[in-house]
CSV table of C-alpha atoms and ligand atoms in Angstrom, one decimal:
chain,number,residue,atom,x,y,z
K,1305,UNK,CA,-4.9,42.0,5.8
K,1306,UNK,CA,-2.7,38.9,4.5
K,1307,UNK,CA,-4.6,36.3,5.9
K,1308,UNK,CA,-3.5,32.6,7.5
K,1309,UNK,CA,-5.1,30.5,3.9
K,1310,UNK,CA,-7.7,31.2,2.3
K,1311,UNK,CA,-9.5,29.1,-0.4
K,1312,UNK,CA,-8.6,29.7,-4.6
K,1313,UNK,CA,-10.7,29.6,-6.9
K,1314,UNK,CA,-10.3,30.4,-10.0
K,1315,UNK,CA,-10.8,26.8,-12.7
K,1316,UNK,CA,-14.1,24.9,-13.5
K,1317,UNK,CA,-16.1,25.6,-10.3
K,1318,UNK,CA,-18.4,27.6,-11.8
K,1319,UNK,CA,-18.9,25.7,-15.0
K,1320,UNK,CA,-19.4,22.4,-13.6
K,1321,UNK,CA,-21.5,23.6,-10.9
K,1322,UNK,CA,-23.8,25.8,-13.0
K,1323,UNK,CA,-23.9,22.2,-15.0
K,1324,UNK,CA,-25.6,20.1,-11.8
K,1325,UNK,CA,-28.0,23.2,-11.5
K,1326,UNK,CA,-28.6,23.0,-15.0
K,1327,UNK,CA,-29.8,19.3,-15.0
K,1328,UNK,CA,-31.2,19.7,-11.8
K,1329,UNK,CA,-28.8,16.7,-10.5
K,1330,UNK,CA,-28.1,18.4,-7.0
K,1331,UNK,CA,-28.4,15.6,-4.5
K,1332,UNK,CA,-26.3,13.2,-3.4
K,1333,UNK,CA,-26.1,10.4,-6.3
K,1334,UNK,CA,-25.0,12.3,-10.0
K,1335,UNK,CA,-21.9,11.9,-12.4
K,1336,UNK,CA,-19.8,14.2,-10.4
K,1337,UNK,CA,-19.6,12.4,-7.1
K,1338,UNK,CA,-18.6,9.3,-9.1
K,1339,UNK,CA,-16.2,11.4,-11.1
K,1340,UNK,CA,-14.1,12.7,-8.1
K,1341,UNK,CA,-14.2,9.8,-6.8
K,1342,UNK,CA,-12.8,7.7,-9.7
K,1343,UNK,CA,-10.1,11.4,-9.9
K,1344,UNK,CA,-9.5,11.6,-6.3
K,1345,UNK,CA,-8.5,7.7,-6.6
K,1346,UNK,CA,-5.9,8.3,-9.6
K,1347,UNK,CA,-4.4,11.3,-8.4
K,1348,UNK,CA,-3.2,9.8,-5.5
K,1349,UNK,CA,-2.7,6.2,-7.1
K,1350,UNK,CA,-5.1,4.6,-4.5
K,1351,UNK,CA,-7.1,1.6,-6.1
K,1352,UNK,CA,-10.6,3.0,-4.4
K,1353,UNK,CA,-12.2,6.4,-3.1
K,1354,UNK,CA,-15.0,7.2,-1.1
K,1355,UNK,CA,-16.6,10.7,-0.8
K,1356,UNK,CA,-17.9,12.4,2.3
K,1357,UNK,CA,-19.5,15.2,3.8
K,1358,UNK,CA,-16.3,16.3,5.5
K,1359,UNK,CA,-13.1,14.8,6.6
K,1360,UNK,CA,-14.2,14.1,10.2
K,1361,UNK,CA,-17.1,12.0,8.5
K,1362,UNK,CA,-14.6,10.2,6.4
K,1363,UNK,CA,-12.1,9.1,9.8
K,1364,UNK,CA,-15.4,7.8,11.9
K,1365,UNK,CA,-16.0,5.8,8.4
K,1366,UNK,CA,-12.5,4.4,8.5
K,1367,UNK,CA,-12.9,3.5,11.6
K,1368,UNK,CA,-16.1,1.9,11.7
K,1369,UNK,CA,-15.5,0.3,8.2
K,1370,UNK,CA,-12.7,-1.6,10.1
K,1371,UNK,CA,-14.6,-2.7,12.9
K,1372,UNK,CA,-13.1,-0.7,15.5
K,1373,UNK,CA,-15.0,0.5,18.5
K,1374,UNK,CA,-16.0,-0.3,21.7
K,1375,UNK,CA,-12.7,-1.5,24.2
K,1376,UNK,CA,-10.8,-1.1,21.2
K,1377,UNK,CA,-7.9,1.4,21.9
K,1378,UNK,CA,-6.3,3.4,18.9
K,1379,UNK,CA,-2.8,5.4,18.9
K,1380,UNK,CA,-3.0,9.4,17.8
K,1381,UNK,CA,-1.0,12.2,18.3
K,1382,UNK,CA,-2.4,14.8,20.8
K,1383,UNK,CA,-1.1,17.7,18.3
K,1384,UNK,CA,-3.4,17.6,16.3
K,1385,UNK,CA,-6.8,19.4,15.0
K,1386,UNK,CA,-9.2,17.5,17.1
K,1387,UNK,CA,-11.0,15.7,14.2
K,1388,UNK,CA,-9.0,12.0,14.1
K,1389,UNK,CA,-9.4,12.2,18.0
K,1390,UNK,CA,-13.3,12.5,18.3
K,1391,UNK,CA,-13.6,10.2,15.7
K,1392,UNK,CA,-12.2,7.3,17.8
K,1393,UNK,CA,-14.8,8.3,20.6
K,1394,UNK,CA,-18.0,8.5,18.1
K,1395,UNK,CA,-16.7,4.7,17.7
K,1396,UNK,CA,-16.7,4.2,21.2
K,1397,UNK,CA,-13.1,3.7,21.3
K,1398,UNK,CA,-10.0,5.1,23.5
K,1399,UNK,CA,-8.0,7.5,22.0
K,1400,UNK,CA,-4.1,6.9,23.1
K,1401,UNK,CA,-2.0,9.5,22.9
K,1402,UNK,CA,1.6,9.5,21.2
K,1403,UNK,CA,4.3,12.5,21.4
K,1404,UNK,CA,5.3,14.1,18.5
K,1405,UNK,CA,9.1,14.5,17.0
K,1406,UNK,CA,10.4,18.2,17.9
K,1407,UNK,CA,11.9,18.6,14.5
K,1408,UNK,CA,8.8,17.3,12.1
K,1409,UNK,CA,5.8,17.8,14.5
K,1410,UNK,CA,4.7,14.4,13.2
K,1411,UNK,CA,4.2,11.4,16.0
K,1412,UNK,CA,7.3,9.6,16.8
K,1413,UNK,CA,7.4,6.2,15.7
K,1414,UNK,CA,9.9,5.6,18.7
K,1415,UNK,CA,7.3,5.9,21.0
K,1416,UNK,CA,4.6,3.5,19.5
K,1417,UNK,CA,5.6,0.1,20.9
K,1418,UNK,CA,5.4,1.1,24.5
K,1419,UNK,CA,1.9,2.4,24.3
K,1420,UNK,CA,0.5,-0.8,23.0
K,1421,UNK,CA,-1.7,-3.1,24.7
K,1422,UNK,CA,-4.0,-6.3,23.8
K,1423,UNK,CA,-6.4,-3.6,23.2
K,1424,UNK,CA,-4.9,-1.8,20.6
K,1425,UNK,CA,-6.4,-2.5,17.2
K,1426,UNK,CA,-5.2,0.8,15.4
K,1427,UNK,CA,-2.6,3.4,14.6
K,1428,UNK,CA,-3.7,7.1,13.1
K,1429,UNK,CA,-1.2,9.1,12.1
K,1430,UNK,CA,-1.5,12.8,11.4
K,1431,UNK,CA,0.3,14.6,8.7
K,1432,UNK,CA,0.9,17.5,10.5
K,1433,UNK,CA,1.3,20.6,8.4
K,1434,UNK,CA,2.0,19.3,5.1
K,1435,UNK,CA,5.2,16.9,7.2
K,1436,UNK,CA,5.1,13.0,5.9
K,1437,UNK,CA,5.0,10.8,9.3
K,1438,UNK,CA,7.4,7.9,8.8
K,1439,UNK,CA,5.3,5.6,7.5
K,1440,UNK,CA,7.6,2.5,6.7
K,1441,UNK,CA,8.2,2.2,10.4
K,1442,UNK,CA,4.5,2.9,11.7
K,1443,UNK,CA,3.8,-0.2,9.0
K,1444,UNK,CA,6.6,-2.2,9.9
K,1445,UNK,CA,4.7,-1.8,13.6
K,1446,UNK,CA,1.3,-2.3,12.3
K,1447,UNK,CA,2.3,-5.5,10.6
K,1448,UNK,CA,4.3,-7.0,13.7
K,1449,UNK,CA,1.2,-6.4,16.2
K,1450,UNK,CA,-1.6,-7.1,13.4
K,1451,UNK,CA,-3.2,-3.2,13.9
K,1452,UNK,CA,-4.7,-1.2,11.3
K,1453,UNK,CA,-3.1,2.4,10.1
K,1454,UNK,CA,-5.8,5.3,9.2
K,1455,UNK,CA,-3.7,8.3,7.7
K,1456,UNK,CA,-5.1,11.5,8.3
K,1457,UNK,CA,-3.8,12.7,5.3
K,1458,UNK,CA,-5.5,15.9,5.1
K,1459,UNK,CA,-2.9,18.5,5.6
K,1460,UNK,CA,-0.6,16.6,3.7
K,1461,UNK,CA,-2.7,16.2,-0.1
K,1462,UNK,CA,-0.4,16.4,-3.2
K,1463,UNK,CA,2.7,15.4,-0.4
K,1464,UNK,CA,4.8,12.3,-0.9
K,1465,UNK,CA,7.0,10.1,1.1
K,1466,UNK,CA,8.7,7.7,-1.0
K,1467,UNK,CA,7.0,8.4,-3.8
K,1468,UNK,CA,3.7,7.8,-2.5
K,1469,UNK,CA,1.1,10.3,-1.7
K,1470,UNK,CA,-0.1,11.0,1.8
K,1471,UNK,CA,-3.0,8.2,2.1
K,1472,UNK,CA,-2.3,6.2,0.3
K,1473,UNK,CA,0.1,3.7,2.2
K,1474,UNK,CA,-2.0,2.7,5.8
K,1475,UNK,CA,-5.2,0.3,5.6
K,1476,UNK,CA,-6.8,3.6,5.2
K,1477,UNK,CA,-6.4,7.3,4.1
K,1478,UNK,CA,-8.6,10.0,4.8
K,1479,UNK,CA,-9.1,13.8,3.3
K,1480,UNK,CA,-11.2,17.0,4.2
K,1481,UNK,CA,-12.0,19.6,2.0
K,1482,UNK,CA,-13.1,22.5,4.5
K,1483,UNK,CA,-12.1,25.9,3.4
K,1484,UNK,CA,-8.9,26.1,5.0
K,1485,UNK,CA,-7.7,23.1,2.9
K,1486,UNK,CA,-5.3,22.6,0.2
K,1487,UNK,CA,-8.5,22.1,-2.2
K,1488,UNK,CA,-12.3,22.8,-1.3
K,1489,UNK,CA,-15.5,21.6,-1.1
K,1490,UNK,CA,-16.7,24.4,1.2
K,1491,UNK,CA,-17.0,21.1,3.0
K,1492,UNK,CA,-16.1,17.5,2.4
K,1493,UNK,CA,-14.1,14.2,2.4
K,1494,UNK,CA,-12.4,11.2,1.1
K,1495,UNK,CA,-11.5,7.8,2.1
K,1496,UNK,CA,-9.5,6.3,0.2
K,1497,UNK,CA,-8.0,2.2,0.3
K,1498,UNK,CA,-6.1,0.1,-2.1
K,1499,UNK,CA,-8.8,-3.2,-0.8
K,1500,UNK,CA,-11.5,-3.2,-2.8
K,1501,UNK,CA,-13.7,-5.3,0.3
K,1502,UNK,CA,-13.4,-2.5,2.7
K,1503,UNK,CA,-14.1,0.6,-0.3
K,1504,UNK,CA,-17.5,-1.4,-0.6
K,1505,UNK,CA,-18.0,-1.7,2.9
K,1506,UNK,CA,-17.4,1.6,3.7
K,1507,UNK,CA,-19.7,3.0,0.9
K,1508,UNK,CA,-22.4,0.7,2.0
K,1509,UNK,CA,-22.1,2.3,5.7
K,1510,UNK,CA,-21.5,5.9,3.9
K,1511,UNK,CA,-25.3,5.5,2.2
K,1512,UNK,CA,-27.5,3.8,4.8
K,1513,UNK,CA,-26.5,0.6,3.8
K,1514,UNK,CA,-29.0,0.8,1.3
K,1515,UNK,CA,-29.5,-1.8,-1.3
K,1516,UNK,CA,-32.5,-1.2,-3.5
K,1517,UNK,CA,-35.0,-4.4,-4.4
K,1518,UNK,CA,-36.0,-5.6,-7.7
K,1519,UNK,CA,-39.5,-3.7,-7.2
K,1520,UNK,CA,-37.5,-0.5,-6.5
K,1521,UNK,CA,-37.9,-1.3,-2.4
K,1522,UNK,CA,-34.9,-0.4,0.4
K,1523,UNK,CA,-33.9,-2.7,2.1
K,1524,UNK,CA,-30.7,-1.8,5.1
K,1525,UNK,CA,-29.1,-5.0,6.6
K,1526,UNK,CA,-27.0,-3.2,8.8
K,1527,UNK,CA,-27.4,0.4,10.6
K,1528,UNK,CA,-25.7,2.6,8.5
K,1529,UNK,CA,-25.1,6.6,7.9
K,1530,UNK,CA,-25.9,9.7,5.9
K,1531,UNK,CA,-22.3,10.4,5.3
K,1532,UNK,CA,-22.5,11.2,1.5
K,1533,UNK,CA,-21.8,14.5,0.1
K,1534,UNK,CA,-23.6,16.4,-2.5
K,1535,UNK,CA,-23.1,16.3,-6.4
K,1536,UNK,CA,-22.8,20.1,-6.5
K,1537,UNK,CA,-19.8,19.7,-4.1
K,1538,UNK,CA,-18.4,17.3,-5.9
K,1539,UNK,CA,-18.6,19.1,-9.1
K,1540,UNK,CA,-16.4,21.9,-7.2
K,1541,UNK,CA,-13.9,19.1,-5.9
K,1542,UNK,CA,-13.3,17.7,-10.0
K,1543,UNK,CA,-12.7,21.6,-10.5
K,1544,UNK,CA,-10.4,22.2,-7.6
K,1545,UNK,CA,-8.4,18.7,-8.1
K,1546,UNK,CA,-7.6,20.0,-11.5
K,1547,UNK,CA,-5.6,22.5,-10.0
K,1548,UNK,CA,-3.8,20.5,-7.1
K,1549,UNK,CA,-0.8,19.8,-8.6
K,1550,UNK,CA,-0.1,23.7,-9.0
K,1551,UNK,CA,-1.6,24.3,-5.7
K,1552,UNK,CA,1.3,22.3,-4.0
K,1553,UNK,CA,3.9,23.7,-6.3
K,1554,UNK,CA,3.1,26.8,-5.3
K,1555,UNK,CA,2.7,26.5,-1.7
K,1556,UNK,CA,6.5,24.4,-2.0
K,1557,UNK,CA,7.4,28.1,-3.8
K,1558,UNK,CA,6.4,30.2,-1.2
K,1559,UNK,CA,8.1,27.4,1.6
K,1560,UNK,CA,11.7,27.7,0.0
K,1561,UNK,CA,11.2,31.3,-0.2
K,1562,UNK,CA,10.1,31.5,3.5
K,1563,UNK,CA,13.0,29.2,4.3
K,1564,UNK,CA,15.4,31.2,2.6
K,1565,UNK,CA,14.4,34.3,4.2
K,1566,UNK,CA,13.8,32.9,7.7
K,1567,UNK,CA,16.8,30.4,8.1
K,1568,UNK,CA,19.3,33.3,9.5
K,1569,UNK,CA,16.9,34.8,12.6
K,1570,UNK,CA,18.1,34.0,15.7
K,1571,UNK,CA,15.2,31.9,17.5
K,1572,UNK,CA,13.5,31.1,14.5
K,1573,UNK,CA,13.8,27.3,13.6
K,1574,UNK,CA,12.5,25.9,10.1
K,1575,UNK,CA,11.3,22.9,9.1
K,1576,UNK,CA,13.8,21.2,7.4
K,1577,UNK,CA,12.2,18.4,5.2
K,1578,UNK,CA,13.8,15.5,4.5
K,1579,UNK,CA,14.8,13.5,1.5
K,1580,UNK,CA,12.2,10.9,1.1
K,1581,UNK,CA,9.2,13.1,1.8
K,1582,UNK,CA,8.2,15.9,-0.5
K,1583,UNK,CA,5.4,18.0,1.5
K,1584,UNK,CA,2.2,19.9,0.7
K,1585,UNK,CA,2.8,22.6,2.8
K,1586,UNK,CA,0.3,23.1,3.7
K,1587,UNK,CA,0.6,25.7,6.4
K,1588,UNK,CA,4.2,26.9,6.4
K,1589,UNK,CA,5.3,26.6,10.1
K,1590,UNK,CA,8.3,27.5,12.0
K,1591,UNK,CA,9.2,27.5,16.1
K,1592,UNK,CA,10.0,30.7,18.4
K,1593,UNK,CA,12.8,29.7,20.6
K,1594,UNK,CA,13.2,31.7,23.6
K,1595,UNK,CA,16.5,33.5,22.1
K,1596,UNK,CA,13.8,34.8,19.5
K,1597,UNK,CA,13.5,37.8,22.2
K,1598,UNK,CA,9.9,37.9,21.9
K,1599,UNK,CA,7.5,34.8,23.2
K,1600,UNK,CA,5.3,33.2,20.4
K,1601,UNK,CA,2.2,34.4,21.5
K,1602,UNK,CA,3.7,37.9,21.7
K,1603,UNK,CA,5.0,37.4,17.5
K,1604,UNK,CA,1.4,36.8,16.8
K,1605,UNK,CA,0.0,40.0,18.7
K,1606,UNK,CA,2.8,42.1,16.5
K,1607,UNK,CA,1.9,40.4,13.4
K,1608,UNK,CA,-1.7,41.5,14.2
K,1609,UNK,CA,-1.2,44.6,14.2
K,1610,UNK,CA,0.4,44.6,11.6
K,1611,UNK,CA,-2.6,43.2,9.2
K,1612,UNK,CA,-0.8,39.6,9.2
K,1613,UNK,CA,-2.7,36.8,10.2
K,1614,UNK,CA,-1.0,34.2,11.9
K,1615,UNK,CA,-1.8,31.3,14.2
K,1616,UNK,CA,-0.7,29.6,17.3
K,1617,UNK,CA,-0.3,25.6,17.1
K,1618,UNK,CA,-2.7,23.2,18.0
K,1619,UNK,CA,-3.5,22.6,21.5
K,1620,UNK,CA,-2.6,19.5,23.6
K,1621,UNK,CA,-5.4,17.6,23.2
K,1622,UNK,CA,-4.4,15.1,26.5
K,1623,UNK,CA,-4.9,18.0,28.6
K,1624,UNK,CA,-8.5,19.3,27.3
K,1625,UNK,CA,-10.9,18.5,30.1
K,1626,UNK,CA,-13.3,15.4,27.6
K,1627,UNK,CA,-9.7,13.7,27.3
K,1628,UNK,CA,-7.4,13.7,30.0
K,1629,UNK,CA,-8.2,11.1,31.8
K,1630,UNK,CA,-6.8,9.6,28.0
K,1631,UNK,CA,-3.7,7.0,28.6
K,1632,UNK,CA,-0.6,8.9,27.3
K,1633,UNK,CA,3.1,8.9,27.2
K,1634,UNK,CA,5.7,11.2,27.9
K,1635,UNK,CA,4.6,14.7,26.2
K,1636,UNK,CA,7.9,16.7,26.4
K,1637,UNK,CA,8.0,17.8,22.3
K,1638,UNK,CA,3.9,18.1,22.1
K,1639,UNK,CA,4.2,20.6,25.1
K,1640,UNK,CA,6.9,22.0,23.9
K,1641,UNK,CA,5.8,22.4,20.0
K,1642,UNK,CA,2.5,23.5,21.2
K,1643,UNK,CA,4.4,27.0,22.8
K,1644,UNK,CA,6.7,27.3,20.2
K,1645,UNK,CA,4.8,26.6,16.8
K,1646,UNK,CA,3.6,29.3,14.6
K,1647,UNK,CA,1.6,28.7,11.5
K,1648,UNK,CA,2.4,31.9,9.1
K,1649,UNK,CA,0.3,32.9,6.1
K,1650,UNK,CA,0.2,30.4,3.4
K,1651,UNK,CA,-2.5,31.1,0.9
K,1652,UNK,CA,-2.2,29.9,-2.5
K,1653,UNK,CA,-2.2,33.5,-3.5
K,1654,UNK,CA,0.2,34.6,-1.0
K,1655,UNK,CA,2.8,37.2,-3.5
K,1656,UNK,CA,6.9,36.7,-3.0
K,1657,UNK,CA,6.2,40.1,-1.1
K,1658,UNK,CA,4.0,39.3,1.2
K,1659,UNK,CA,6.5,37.1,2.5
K,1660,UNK,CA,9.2,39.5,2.4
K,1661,UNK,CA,6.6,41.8,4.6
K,1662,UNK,CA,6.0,39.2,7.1
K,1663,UNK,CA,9.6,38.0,7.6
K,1664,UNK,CA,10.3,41.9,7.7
K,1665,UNK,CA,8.3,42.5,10.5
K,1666,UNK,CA,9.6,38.9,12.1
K,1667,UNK,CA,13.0,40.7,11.9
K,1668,UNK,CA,11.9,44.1,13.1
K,1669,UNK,CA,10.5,42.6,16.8
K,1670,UNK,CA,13.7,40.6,17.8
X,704,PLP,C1,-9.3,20.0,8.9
X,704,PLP,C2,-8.9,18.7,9.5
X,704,PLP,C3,-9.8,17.6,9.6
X,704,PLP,C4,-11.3,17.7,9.6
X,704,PLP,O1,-11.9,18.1,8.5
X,704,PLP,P1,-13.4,18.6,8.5
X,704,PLP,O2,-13.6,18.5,7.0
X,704,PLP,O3,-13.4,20.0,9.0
X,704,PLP,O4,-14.2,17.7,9.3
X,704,PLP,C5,-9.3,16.4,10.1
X,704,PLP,N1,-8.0,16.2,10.3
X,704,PLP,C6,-7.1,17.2,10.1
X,704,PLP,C7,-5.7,16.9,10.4
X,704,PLP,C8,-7.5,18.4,9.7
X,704,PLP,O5,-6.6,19.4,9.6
């Protein structure tokens, strides 16, 4: 079975984690959850970093860190994993849902202004699949109607648009490290922010908003949240950043190889990155046009059965039943993208023949 990603590891994990065992500092205060945070931070050239028990964890921090919440409305693609999108309801906020562009799967920045209202207070753009979101213009938007930008920047770590990593150029960036991810925790998160105010704030709401008294006594001046993540965790996320760099280079490897391969099938588009961005990868996706013969859903069945794990993409979120009453936008390239896309293997460890398999078998059904 070549499977869709699965995680590597194959550095320091061990070592550093047999070292919190070792001193018996387990919990969630010890040197290794400041470490990956100071690490996380300079890898991606953000000023400050906060860790979390996963990446959902680490959006409802954003969001709450920035005050956003009840009557507040905030913009979000509806392809998308669900994550960003029930983090603006755990706030008590209105998720608004944008269209995506048919050629990056990322949300079009076209179609921000006309879904803006008095009670919009935030932008959250996704980073679809390892593809940069245009981020000049959904700042140059931000600025001009005073809202906030939260990058979900998980699919898109070790990716740069303009030079800057994924994260790092909204209000607020935010991370997961679930299994599936470019790195692992086995689970966790970052936040990340160039202002050191809202890095405080958001570590003060990440702990309880505890502050601990001269005569070793609690005290909480505002209700907070359990949102911190384990130093054993964090030991594993030193170990796997060390390696992120080669992660992306590899997945960008196996992308130009796919692309090479796939560019000449009939029906099969690929994403063609463009010049400012330089993505993760992070899943290597391509559309199934009708002329592809066979209908998306179909590919994936063949695949199957041929040991090749593939996957279908997201799912309109404005149409599950908890969020269509949602205020959208037209929806022609999310409805469109969401029957064409195909996420194909994209493991760190995935071989050069691997790939020629899979395309083989792509070939063979048309
Ligand atoms: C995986 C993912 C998340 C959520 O991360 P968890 O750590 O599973 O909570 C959030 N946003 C996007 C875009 C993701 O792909």
């Amino acid at each position: 079975m070549i499977p869709l990603c699965i995680p590597q590891i194959e550095g320091n994990e061990w070592k550093y984690i047999k070292e919190c065992l070792d001193t018996n500092w387990v919990s969630s205060v010890g040197a290794y959850v400041d470490k990956f945070e100071k690490d996380f931070a300079d890898y991606v050239g953000a000023k400050e970093a906060v860790v979390t028990m996963n990446g959902t964890a680490a959006l409802e921090l954003g969001l709450r860190t920035l005050g956003i919440g009840e009557g507040d409305e905030v913009i979000v693609p509806s392809l998308t994993f669900i994550s960003p999108v029930n983090a603006i309801k755990y706030v008590g906020a209105e998720p608004v849902f944008i269209d995506v562009c048919r050629n990056s799967y990322v949300l079009d920045t076209n179609k921000i202004e006309e879904l803006i209202t008095p009670k919009t207070k935030a932008i959250l753009p996704v980073h679809l699949y390892g593809n940069s979101v245009e981020m000049d213009k959904v700042m140059e938007i931000a600025n001009k109607y005073n809202l906030y930008v939260i990058e979900d920047a998980t699919e898109n770590l070790g990716g740069l648009y303009k030079g800057k990593h994924a994260g790092t150029i909204g209000h607020i960036g935010c991370y997961s490290f679930n299994g599936n991810k470019i790195i692992t925790t086995g689970s966790g998160g970052m936040l990340v922010t160039n202002n050191d105010s809202v890095a405080k704030r958001a570590k003060h709401l990440s702990t309880q908003t505890k502050t601990v008294l001269d005569n070793g006594g609690f005290y909480h001046d505002e209700i907070g949240y359990n949102f911190r993540m384990p130093n054993i965790l964090a030991a594993m996320g030193c170990a796997q950043l060390e390696k992120l760099d080669e992660y992306v280079s590899i997945k960008r490897k196996n992308a130009n190889i796919y692309n090479a391969e796939l560019k000449d099938i009939k029906g099969v588009t690929i994403h063609k990155e463009k010049e400012c961005e330089k993505g993760s990868y992070w899943l290597y996706s391509v559309l199934i046009e009708e002329e592809y013969g066979l209908s998306r859903d179909e590919l994936i069945l063949r695949l199957m059965e041929n040991k090749i794990q593939s996957r279908p993409f997201f799912m309109p979120i404005h149409e599950m039943p908890m969020y269509k009453k949602c205020r959208h936008g037209n929806m022609d390239n999310t409805i469109e993208l969401c029957s064409k896309g195909i996420n194909l293997p994209s493991s760190v460890s995935l071989e050069k023949d691997d790939i020629i398999k899979i395309v083989d078998i792509i070939k063979r059904y048309r």
